Coordinates of C-alpha atoms in Angstrom, one line a residue:
M1 CA 127.2 73.1 7.0
P2 CA 128.2 70.2 5.0
T3 CA 125.6 68.1 2.6
A4 CA 127.6 65.2 1.6
A5 CA 126.9 62.0 3.7
I6 CA 128.4 59.3 4.5
E7 CA 128.5 56.8 2.4
D8 CA 130.1 59.7 -0.2
Y9 CA 133.1 59.1 0.9
A10 CA 136.2 57.0 0.8
L11 CA 139.1 56.6 2.3
I12 CA 143.4 56.9 1.6
G13 CA 145.0 56.0 4.5
D14 CA 149.5 55.0 5.3
L15 CA 148.8 53.1 8.9
R16 CA 149.3 55.8 10.1
T17 CA 146.2 57.7 9.7
A18 CA 143.8 58.1 7.0
A19 CA 141.7 60.9 5.4
L20 CA 138.4 60.6 3.7
V21 CA 137.6 62.1 -0.1
G22 CA 134.2 63.0 -0.6
R23 CA 133.2 62.4 -4.2
D24 CA 133.9 66.5 -4.7
G25 CA 137.6 65.9 -4.3
S26 CA 137.2 67.3 -0.7
I27 CA 139.4 66.2 1.6
D28 CA 136.7 67.0 4.7
W29 CA 138.9 64.9 7.2
L30 CA 142.9 64.3 8.3
C31 CA 144.3 63.7 12.0
L32 CA 148.0 64.4 11.1
P33 CA 150.2 62.6 12.4
D34 CA 148.0 59.7 14.0
F35 CA 144.4 58.3 13.4
D36 CA 143.7 60.7 17.6
S37 CA 146.1 63.7 15.9
A38 CA 144.2 66.6 16.2
A39 CA 142.2 67.4 12.0
C40 CA 143.9 69.1 10.5
F41 CA 140.9 69.7 8.1
A42 CA 137.6 68.6 10.3
A43 CA 134.8 70.0 7.5
L44 CA 133.3 66.1 8.1
L45 CA 131.9 67.9 11.4
H46 CA 130.5 71.0 10.2
D47 CA 132.1 72.9 6.9
E48 CA 134.7 74.4 4.9
R49 CA 135.3 77.1 7.5
A50 CA 136.5 73.6 10.2
G51 CA 139.0 72.7 7.0
R52 CA 139.6 70.9 4.1
W53 CA 141.9 70.4 0.4
R54 CA 139.2 70.1 -2.7
L55 CA 140.8 69.4 -6.1
G56 CA 138.4 68.9 -9.2
P57 CA 137.1 70.5 -11.9
R58 CA 136.5 74.2 -11.4
R59 CA 132.8 74.4 -12.5
G60 CA 132.5 71.8 -8.9
G61 CA 130.3 68.5 -8.4
P62 CA 130.6 65.4 -7.7
A63 CA 133.4 63.3 -9.0
T64 CA 130.6 60.7 -12.7
R65 CA 132.7 57.9 -11.1
R66 CA 134.8 56.1 -8.5
R67 CA 137.1 53.7 -8.1
Y68 CA 140.3 51.7 -6.2
R69 CA 142.9 50.2 -8.1
G70 CA 142.9 46.9 -7.7
D71 CA 143.3 45.5 -3.8
S72 CA 144.9 48.8 -3.2
L73 CA 143.5 52.6 -1.2
V74 CA 145.3 54.7 -4.6
L75 CA 141.6 56.2 -5.0
E76 CA 140.5 57.3 -8.8
S77 CA 138.0 60.1 -9.4
E78 CA 136.8 60.4 -12.7
W79 CA 134.5 63.8 -13.5
D80 CA 132.8 63.7 -17.1
T81 CA 132.4 68.0 -18.2
P82 CA 131.8 69.2 -21.0
E83 CA 135.4 70.1 -21.5
G84 CA 136.5 67.4 -21.7
V85 CA 137.6 64.5 -18.6
V86 CA 139.9 64.4 -15.9
R87 CA 140.9 61.8 -13.1
V88 CA 142.0 63.3 -10.0
V89 CA 144.3 60.3 -7.6
D90 CA 144.9 60.7 -4.7
C91 CA 146.8 57.6 -1.8
M92 CA 149.1 58.3 1.0
P93 CA 152.2 56.6 0.7
P94 CA 153.0 54.8 3.8
G95 CA 156.2 53.5 5.5
R96 CA 157.7 57.8 5.3
D97 CA 158.3 59.5 8.5
A98 CA 157.3 62.2 7.5
P99 CA 152.8 61.5 6.1
A100 CA 152.3 63.1 2.5
V101 CA 148.6 62.7 0.9
V102 CA 149.3 63.0 -2.3
R103 CA 147.0 63.9 -5.0
I104 CA 147.3 63.8 -9.0
V105 CA 145.6 65.6 -11.7
E106 CA 145.3 63.3 -14.6
G107 CA 143.8 64.5 -17.6
V108 CA 142.3 62.0 -20.1
S109 CA 140.5 64.7 -22.8
G110 CA 140.2 67.8 -23.7
R111 CA 141.3 70.5 -22.3
V112 CA 139.4 70.7 -18.8
P113 CA 139.8 74.0 -16.6
M114 CA 140.9 72.6 -12.7
R115 CA 140.6 75.2 -9.0
T116 CA 142.2 73.3 -5.9
E117 CA 140.9 74.7 -2.3
L118 CA 143.5 74.0 0.9
C119 CA 141.8 75.7 3.8
L120 CA 143.7 74.1 6.0
R121 CA 142.6 74.6 10.4
F122 CA 144.9 73.0 12.4
D123 CA 143.0 71.8 16.4
Y124 CA 139.9 70.4 14.9
G125 CA 139.3 73.9 13.0
H126 CA 140.1 76.5 15.9
I127 CA 143.8 77.6 15.6
R128 CA 144.3 78.4 11.6
P129 CA 147.8 78.6 10.9
W130 CA 150.7 81.3 9.9
V131 CA 151.4 80.6 6.0
T132 CA 153.8 81.4 4.3
R133 CA 156.3 80.9 0.9
E134 CA 160.1 78.0 1.6
D135 CA 161.7 77.1 -1.6
G136 CA 159.0 77.8 -3.8
D137 CA 156.6 75.7 -0.9
L138 CA 153.6 77.0 1.2
R139 CA 154.1 76.5 4.7
A140 CA 151.7 76.3 6.8
V141 CA 152.2 76.4 11.0
A142 CA 151.0 75.7 14.1
G143 CA 152.1 75.5 17.5
P144 CA 153.9 72.0 17.1
D145 CA 152.0 71.4 13.4
A146 CA 153.3 72.1 10.4
V147 CA 151.8 71.6 6.6
W148 CA 153.8 72.4 3.3
L149 CA 152.5 72.3 0.4
H150 CA 154.6 71.3 -3.3
T151 CA 152.7 72.1 -6.5
P152 CA 154.6 72.9 -9.6
V153 CA 150.9 74.3 -9.8
G154 CA 150.7 78.6 -9.1
T155 CA 148.8 79.3 -6.2
H156 CA 147.9 82.2 -4.3
V157 CA 147.0 82.9 -0.7
R158 CA 144.3 84.4 1.1
P159 CA 143.5 86.5 4.0
D160 CA 142.3 83.5 5.5
T161 CA 145.3 81.6 4.7
T162 CA 143.2 79.4 2.2
T163 CA 145.5 78.1 -1.0
W164 CA 143.9 78.4 -4.1
A165 CA 144.8 78.1 -7.6
D166 CA 142.9 77.6 -10.4
F167 CA 145.0 75.3 -13.8
T168 CA 143.7 73.9 -16.8
V169 CA 144.3 70.1 -17.3
E170 CA 145.2 68.6 -20.9
A171 CA 144.9 65.1 -22.1
G172 CA 148.5 63.1 -21.1
Q173 CA 149.1 65.6 -18.2
R174 CA 150.0 64.5 -14.8
V175 CA 149.8 67.7 -12.4
P176 CA 151.4 66.5 -8.5
L177 CA 150.3 67.7 -5.5
V178 CA 152.0 67.1 -2.7
L179 CA 151.0 68.7 0.9
T180 CA 153.5 66.2 3.8
H181 CA 153.4 67.1 7.2
Q182 CA 155.8 67.5 9.7
R183 CA 155.7 69.3 12.8
S184 CA 156.9 72.2 13.1
H185 CA 160.4 72.5 15.6
L186 CA 162.2 69.6 13.0
P187 CA 163.6 70.5 9.7
A188 CA 161.5 70.5 6.3
P189 CA 160.5 67.3 4.8
E190 CA 161.4 66.0 1.6
P191 CA 158.1 66.4 -0.3
A192 CA 157.0 62.4 -1.9
E193 CA 157.2 62.0 -5.5
G194 CA 154.3 61.8 -6.5
L195 CA 153.5 59.7 -9.9
K196 CA 156.4 57.3 -7.7
A197 CA 154.6 58.0 -5.0
V198 CA 151.2 56.8 -6.4
A199 CA 153.3 53.6 -7.5
D200 CA 155.3 52.7 -4.3
T201 CA 151.6 52.4 -2.8
E202 CA 150.3 51.0 -5.1
R203 CA 152.8 48.0 -5.9
F204 CA 152.9 48.2 -2.1
W205 CA 149.7 47.5 -1.3
T206 CA 149.4 45.1 -3.7
S207 CA 152.1 43.0 -2.9
W208 CA 150.5 42.9 1.1
M209 CA 147.3 41.0 -0.5
T210 CA 149.5 37.9 -1.4
A211 CA 149.1 36.6 1.5
C212 CA 145.7 36.4 1.3
D213 CA 144.8 32.8 1.1
Y214 CA 140.7 33.3 0.9
D215 CA 139.7 31.0 -1.7
G216 CA 135.8 31.1 -0.9
E217 CA 132.7 32.5 -2.3
W218 CA 132.2 37.1 -2.6
V219 CA 136.3 37.3 -2.7
A220 CA 135.9 40.5 -4.9
E221 CA 134.0 42.4 -1.3
V222 CA 136.1 40.2 1.2
R223 CA 139.0 41.3 0.3
R224 CA 138.3 45.0 0.3
A225 CA 137.2 44.2 4.0
L226 CA 141.0 43.4 4.5
V227 CA 142.5 46.2 2.6
V228 CA 139.8 47.9 4.9
L229 CA 141.3 46.7 8.2
K230 CA 144.5 46.9 7.5
A231 CA 144.2 50.5 6.9
L232 CA 143.2 51.4 10.4
T233 CA 146.2 48.8 11.2
Y234 CA 148.3 51.5 13.3
A235 CA 151.7 50.1 11.5
P236 CA 154.2 51.8 14.5
T237 CA 151.9 49.6 17.5
G238 CA 149.5 46.9 15.4
G239 CA 146.8 48.0 17.4
I240 CA 144.0 48.8 15.0
V241 CA 141.5 51.1 16.0
A242 CA 138.1 50.2 15.7
A243 CA 136.9 53.9 12.8
A244 CA 139.0 56.8 10.9
T245 CA 136.9 59.1 12.4
T246 CA 135.1 60.6 15.9
S247 CA 131.8 61.7 16.2
L248 CA 129.8 60.6 13.0
P249 CA 125.9 60.1 14.3
E250 CA 124.0 57.2 15.4
R251 CA 121.2 58.9 13.9
L252 CA 121.7 62.3 11.8
G253 CA 120.7 65.1 14.7
G254 CA 120.8 62.6 17.2
S255 CA 123.4 62.8 20.4
R256 CA 125.2 59.9 20.1
N257 CA 128.5 60.7 18.4
W258 CA 131.6 58.9 19.4
D259 CA 135.0 59.0 19.2
Y260 CA 135.5 56.3 17.6
R261 CA 140.4 56.3 16.4
Y262 CA 140.7 53.6 19.6
C263 CA 141.9 49.9 19.7
W264 CA 139.0 47.6 21.5
L265 CA 139.2 44.7 23.7
R266 CA 136.3 43.0 22.4
D267 CA 137.4 42.9 18.6
A268 CA 140.2 41.8 19.4
T269 CA 138.3 38.2 18.6
F270 CA 136.5 38.8 15.7
T271 CA 140.1 40.8 13.7
L272 CA 142.3 37.7 15.1
Q273 CA 139.9 35.2 13.6
A274 CA 139.1 37.2 10.1
L275 CA 142.8 37.8 9.8
L276 CA 144.0 34.5 10.4
D277 CA 141.2 32.5 8.9
T278 CA 142.9 33.9 5.5
G279 CA 146.1 33.7 6.0
F280 CA 147.4 37.2 7.8
V281 CA 149.1 35.3 10.3
A282 CA 151.4 38.6 10.6
E283 CA 148.6 40.9 11.0
A284 CA 147.8 38.9 13.8
W285 CA 151.2 38.4 15.7
A286 CA 151.4 42.0 15.8
W287 CA 147.6 42.2 17.0
R288 CA 148.6 39.7 20.3
E289 CA 151.5 41.1 20.6
W290 CA 150.2 44.9 21.1
L291 CA 147.2 43.5 22.8
L292 CA 149.7 42.1 25.0
R293 CA 151.5 45.4 26.3
A294 CA 148.8 46.9 26.4
V295 CA 146.6 44.7 29.0
A296 CA 150.1 44.4 30.5
G297 CA 149.8 44.8 34.4
D298 CA 147.2 44.4 37.0
P299 CA 144.2 42.6 35.7
A300 CA 141.9 44.3 38.0
E301 CA 143.2 47.6 35.9
L302 CA 141.6 45.8 33.0
R303 CA 140.4 48.3 31.1
I304 CA 137.9 47.9 27.5
M305 CA 140.5 49.8 25.2
Y306 CA 143.4 51.9 24.7
D307 CA 144.9 54.4 22.6
L308 CA 146.8 53.0 19.9
D309 CA 149.6 52.7 21.6
G310 CA 148.1 51.4 24.6
S311 CA 147.3 54.2 27.1
R312 CA 144.9 53.7 29.2
R313 CA 143.9 57.5 29.2
V314 CA 141.5 59.1 26.8
P315 CA 139.4 61.3 28.5
E316 CA 136.3 62.8 26.5
Q317 CA 136.0 66.1 26.7
T318 CA 133.2 68.3 23.9
L319 CA 134.8 70.4 21.4
D320 CA 131.9 73.2 21.4
W321 CA 132.9 75.7 18.6
L322 CA 132.3 72.3 16.4
D323 CA 128.5 71.9 15.1
G324 CA 129.0 68.1 13.9
H325 CA 127.9 66.7 10.9
H326 CA 124.4 68.2 9.4
G327 CA 123.9 68.9 12.9
S328 CA 124.5 66.3 15.6
A329 CA 126.0 67.9 18.0
P330 CA 128.1 67.0 20.4
V331 CA 131.1 67.2 18.9
L332 CA 133.6 64.6 21.2
I333 CA 137.5 63.3 21.7
G334 CA 138.6 60.7 23.7
N335 CA 135.8 58.8 25.7
A336 CA 134.9 58.3 28.4
A337 CA 133.8 54.3 28.1
A338 CA 137.2 53.6 28.8
D339 CA 136.7 53.9 32.6
Q340 CA 134.1 51.2 32.4
H341 CA 133.7 47.9 34.1
Q342 CA 133.1 45.7 31.1
L343 CA 132.7 42.1 32.2
D344 CA 132.7 40.6 29.4
T345 CA 136.9 42.4 28.8
W346 CA 138.4 40.0 29.9
G347 CA 136.5 37.0 28.0
E348 CA 137.3 38.3 25.1
V349 CA 140.8 39.2 26.1
L350 CA 141.3 35.4 27.0
E351 CA 139.2 34.2 23.7
S352 CA 141.9 36.1 21.2
L353 CA 144.9 35.0 23.5
H354 CA 143.5 30.6 23.1
L355 CA 142.7 31.7 19.8
A356 CA 146.2 33.0 18.7
R357 CA 147.7 29.4 20.6
E358 CA 144.9 27.2 18.5
T359 CA 145.7 28.9 15.3
G360 CA 149.2 28.1 14.5
L361 CA 150.5 31.2 15.7
A362 CA 153.6 30.8 17.9
P363 CA 153.1 30.1 21.4
S364 CA 153.6 33.1 24.5
E365 CA 154.9 32.1 28.3
S366 CA 154.1 35.7 28.4
A367 CA 150.5 35.1 26.9
W368 CA 150.0 32.3 28.7
N369 CA 150.4 33.7 31.8
L370 CA 148.7 37.2 31.4
Q371 CA 145.4 34.4 31.1
R372 CA 146.2 33.3 34.1
A373 CA 145.8 36.5 36.3
L374 CA 143.7 36.9 33.6
L375 CA 141.2 34.3 35.6
E376 CA 142.4 34.7 38.6
H377 CA 140.7 38.0 38.5
L378 CA 137.6 36.8 36.9
E379 CA 137.2 34.3 39.1
G380 CA 136.4 36.6 41.9
H381 CA 134.3 39.6 39.7
W382 CA 132.1 37.2 37.1
D383 CA 129.4 37.8 38.5
Q384 CA 128.6 41.6 39.7
P385 CA 126.9 43.5 37.5
D386 CA 128.8 45.6 34.5
N387 CA 127.8 48.1 31.7
S388 CA 127.5 45.0 28.7
L389 CA 129.5 44.8 25.9
W390 CA 127.8 48.2 24.0
E391 CA 128.9 51.0 26.9
V392 CA 125.5 51.3 28.1
R393 CA 125.6 55.0 30.0
G394 CA 122.7 53.8 32.3
D395 CA 123.0 51.6 35.8
R396 CA 125.1 48.6 36.4
R397 CA 123.5 45.2 34.8
H398 CA 124.2 41.6 34.8
F399 CA 123.7 40.7 31.5
V400 CA 124.0 37.4 29.7
H401 CA 126.3 38.3 26.7
S402 CA 129.0 39.8 29.5
K403 CA 127.9 36.1 31.2
V404 CA 128.5 33.7 28.6
M405 CA 132.1 35.6 27.9
A406 CA 132.3 34.8 31.6
W407 CA 131.8 31.4 31.1
T408 CA 134.3 31.5 27.6
G409 CA 137.2 32.7 29.4
F410 CA 136.8 29.6 32.0
D411 CA 136.2 26.6 30.0
R412 CA 139.7 28.0 27.6
G413 CA 141.0 28.0 30.6
V414 CA 140.3 25.6 31.4
R415 CA 141.0 24.2 27.6
A416 CA 143.7 24.4 27.7
V417 CA 145.7 22.3 30.9
R418 CA 144.0 19.8 29.2
D419 CA 143.9 19.9 25.9
L420 CA 147.9 21.7 26.1
G421 CA 149.0 21.2 29.0
L422 CA 149.4 24.5 30.4
P423 CA 149.8 24.9 33.8
G424 CA 146.5 25.8 35.9
D425 CA 143.8 24.7 39.0
A426 CA 141.0 23.6 35.9
R427 CA 139.2 21.6 37.9
R428 CA 138.9 24.7 40.3
W429 CA 138.1 27.2 36.7
A430 CA 135.8 24.0 35.2
A431 CA 133.4 24.4 38.4
L432 CA 133.0 28.0 37.6
R433 CA 132.2 27.8 34.0
D434 CA 129.6 24.8 35.2
Q435 CA 128.4 27.5 37.5
V436 CA 128.6 30.4 35.6
H437 CA 126.0 28.3 33.2
A438 CA 123.5 27.3 35.0
E439 CA 123.1 30.1 36.5
V440 CA 122.9 32.2 32.7
C441 CA 120.6 29.7 31.9
E442 CA 118.0 29.7 34.8
R443 CA 118.0 33.9 35.1
G444 CA 118.8 35.1 31.6
Y445 CA 116.4 33.4 29.6
D446 CA 113.3 34.1 29.9
S447 CA 111.5 30.5 29.4
E448 CA 107.9 32.3 28.5
R449 CA 108.7 34.3 25.7
N450 CA 111.3 30.6 24.8
T451 CA 114.4 33.3 24.4
F452 CA 117.5 35.0 26.1
T453 CA 117.3 37.8 27.7
Q454 CA 119.4 41.1 27.5
F455 CA 120.5 40.9 31.2
Y456 CA 118.2 39.6 34.4
G457 CA 115.4 39.8 34.2
S458 CA 114.6 42.5 30.7
R459 CA 111.9 42.4 29.8
G460 CA 114.6 42.5 26.3
V461 CA 116.6 41.2 24.0
D462 CA 120.2 41.7 22.8
A463 CA 122.3 40.8 19.9
A464 CA 125.2 39.8 21.1
L465 CA 123.1 37.0 22.3
L466 CA 122.8 35.8 18.5
L467 CA 126.9 34.8 19.6
L468 CA 126.3 32.6 22.2
P469 CA 126.5 29.0 19.8
R470 CA 130.1 31.2 18.7
T471 CA 131.6 30.4 21.7
G472 CA 130.4 27.1 22.5
F473 CA 128.2 28.3 25.7
L474 CA 126.0 26.1 23.3
P475 CA 124.8 24.8 20.5
W476 CA 123.5 25.9 17.5
S477 CA 120.9 23.3 18.2
D478 CA 119.7 23.3 21.1
P479 CA 115.6 24.9 21.0
R480 CA 116.3 28.7 23.1
M481 CA 118.7 29.2 20.2
R482 CA 116.5 28.5 18.2
G483 CA 114.0 31.1 20.5
T484 CA 116.3 33.6 20.5
V485 CA 117.0 33.9 16.7
D486 CA 113.3 33.8 16.0
A487 CA 113.0 37.4 19.4
V488 CA 116.3 39.6 18.2
R489 CA 114.5 39.0 14.3
R490 CA 111.3 39.6 15.7
E491 CA 111.5 42.3 18.8
L492 CA 114.9 44.3 17.0
G493 CA 114.7 44.2 13.9
E494 CA 114.7 46.2 11.3
N495 CA 113.7 46.1 8.0
G496 CA 115.2 42.7 8.1
L497 CA 118.8 43.7 9.7
V498 CA 118.7 44.5 13.3
R499 CA 119.8 46.7 16.2
R500 CA 121.5 46.7 19.2
Y501 CA 119.0 45.9 21.3
A502 CA 115.4 47.2 23.3
N503 CA 116.3 51.4 25.2
E504 CA 112.7 51.1 25.0
A505 CA 112.2 47.2 27.2
D506 CA 112.9 48.2 30.3
G507 CA 112.5 51.9 30.7
N508 CA 116.5 53.3 28.4
V509 CA 118.4 50.5 29.5
D510 CA 121.0 52.8 27.6
G511 CA 120.3 55.4 30.0
L512 CA 120.3 58.7 26.4
P513 CA 118.1 59.9 24.4
G514 CA 116.8 58.9 20.7
D515 CA 118.2 56.3 19.8
E516 CA 120.5 55.0 17.4
G517 CA 120.4 52.9 13.0
A518 CA 120.8 49.6 12.7
F519 CA 123.8 48.1 13.9
L520 CA 125.4 46.2 10.5
A521 CA 128.2 43.7 12.8
C522 CA 125.3 42.7 13.9
S523 CA 122.7 41.9 10.7
F524 CA 126.3 40.2 10.2
W525 CA 125.7 38.3 13.0
L526 CA 122.6 37.1 12.3
A527 CA 122.6 35.7 8.7
D528 CA 125.6 33.6 10.7
A529 CA 123.0 32.5 13.3
L530 CA 120.5 31.4 10.4
H531 CA 122.8 29.2 8.8
G532 CA 123.8 28.2 12.3
T533 CA 119.6 27.0 12.3
G534 CA 119.5 25.8 9.4
R535 CA 117.9 28.7 7.0
T536 CA 121.2 29.2 5.5
R537 CA 119.0 30.3 2.1
E538 CA 117.6 33.4 4.2
A539 CA 121.6 34.1 5.7
R540 CA 122.5 34.5 1.8
E541 CA 119.5 36.7 0.9
L542 CA 120.5 38.9 4.3
F543 CA 124.4 38.8 3.7
E544 CA 123.8 40.1 -0.2
R545 CA 121.5 42.5 1.1
L546 CA 124.3 44.5 4.0
L547 CA 126.9 44.0 0.9
S548 CA 124.0 45.6 -1.0
L549 CA 124.4 49.2 1.8
R550 CA 128.4 48.8 1.3
N551 CA 128.9 52.4 -0.5
D552 CA 130.3 52.6 -4.3
V553 CA 133.7 52.5 -3.3
G554 CA 133.3 48.8 -0.8
L555 CA 133.1 51.2 2.5
L556 CA 131.0 50.3 5.3
S557 CA 130.1 52.3 8.2
E558 CA 128.8 51.9 11.8
E559 CA 124.5 51.3 11.1
F560 CA 122.2 52.5 8.4
D561 CA 119.3 53.7 8.6
V562 CA 116.3 51.5 7.1
R563 CA 113.7 55.1 7.1
A564 CA 116.1 57.5 4.7
G565 CA 118.9 54.6 3.3
R566 CA 121.3 56.2 4.4
Q567 CA 125.1 54.9 6.3
L568 CA 125.2 56.2 9.5
G569 CA 128.1 56.3 12.4
N570 CA 131.5 56.6 12.2
T571 CA 133.5 55.5 9.5
P572 CA 135.0 52.8 7.6
Q573 CA 134.0 49.8 10.9
A574 CA 136.3 48.1 11.7
F575 CA 133.4 45.6 12.9
S576 CA 131.4 45.9 10.1
A577 CA 134.6 45.4 7.7
V578 CA 135.1 41.9 10.3
G579 CA 131.3 40.9 9.9
L580 CA 131.9 40.8 6.3
V581 CA 135.5 38.5 6.0
N582 CA 133.7 35.7 8.5
T583 CA 129.9 35.7 7.6
A584 CA 131.3 35.6 3.9
R585 CA 133.3 31.9 5.5
Y586 CA 131.1 31.3 7.4
L587 CA 128.1 30.9 4.2
S588 CA 131.6 29.3 2.5
G589 CA 130.8 26.7 4.9
S590 CA 133.4 27.3 8.1
P591 CA 131.9 26.7 10.5
I592 CA 130.4 29.2 13.0
A593 CA 131.6 28.6 16.0
T594 CA 134.5 26.4 16.4
L595 CA 133.8 24.7 20.0
A596 CA 129.9 24.5 18.9
D597 CA 129.2 20.8 20.4
G598 CA 132.3 20.0 22.4
K599 CA 134.2 20.3 19.1

């Protein structure tokens, strides 16, 4: 069983896929050639038998220190050993037809004995490849996949097909090891030139960051979060995956383990806002174009998530040969929540397209046509129960946040017609907007407790209620919002952070066993809400606390276990990175909700 914790991993990636590198120099997770391809290193979800690539001092142990070079995804890990100091530089150069992992061993001082152990296991650790030598390189083949190892180091192959080598690196010496993927029916790819590939990768990220115009507080933290968002972008289509991993548990030993290597529509509004407001218009444009392609067709068939290329089918299945991260089974690929009805999705898409138009992306006739079609569908379905943005697998209910997002959709349609002169029935949409608003305030608000509730008649609250002023549904100054913020802190707070909802408040509302950790995106929302309700000192203290939860190279997963003091859930999480960027902006003076208070 692997001993590494989720926060022990750093990320490298090439805008098509990503790898997780442990403190001990082991790459324990890598899917090739794409984020959602089958993993060839899956030790993260089992142990070394499921595939990994360890490279470090022969005596083993964690790196003494790690860092990224500037604003890049070039990772440096250094070990101080009795024999000397050695550095391993890891990266994945973007833009290659054949994805590659480049690792450079650099001698800093002394003479350090090193070891590499490459255990390739295709199909999430299920298939052991056939390993041969070809023109001096090692070639591992299984079905459609082939991987080449190119290095001057003399390697050996064990009977179990693990490739290994012992070598020594001296001060000033650089030893490259390059792993390249190619479809097995294609000719051998040209390997990346190690040192040049590292320089090119660093140059790519440095050039990309020149578009950033953020000049508020916490600049370094914001820039690192933006690099994470970019790293989770699938360059061929512009889609952004929710995380680079699958099945990392929301509670160690629990069964709430999901596949996040897909593109969620609900993330669109937050991601667009983070990108546009920090200068990355090209990425925001690509994300909008992906969105338009993905949701094209019958509005009734809108999905909550899509594959990287916009495909709609992501069937869920269990990989029963993997034990899970620290024994947290099951390990799942695909996501059955894709077939859920989540009313908020229509509102999120409508808000995304409106935001893109309002903040300067070139107008798109097809975007407005899509908005009108989505509004027509929403007219006849806003009053239906749904599974909520949290994808509960229990009974459908009338979730308050979902209704508010329906209100948001109608409101954005009205504004587009009245403010921008676009064609549409603003009077009808305004009437529906007012109807939804009145119903939510009547059925979704508990006057005795002075709080909005998770769903109509609920005894619980929902962290998503903190988002109501951001949509413009109510201003922060409304006493009902102050009461709701206080209720969320009181009922969902966990050592200062926030859970998504209290599953026990209404008798297992999500239909799942066990519980989960504090949700980091919701904790950023609480910081926003504290700031919005005039408690800026508390907001800043919470934000600084959240920043302290990042690992040594600035990454956040989905959740945090406040009792064990460790990260939980899939990593790195786009929603957490977006929360960091947007909260830093708000606390630095940007408005929390541009449409709040009727503005």
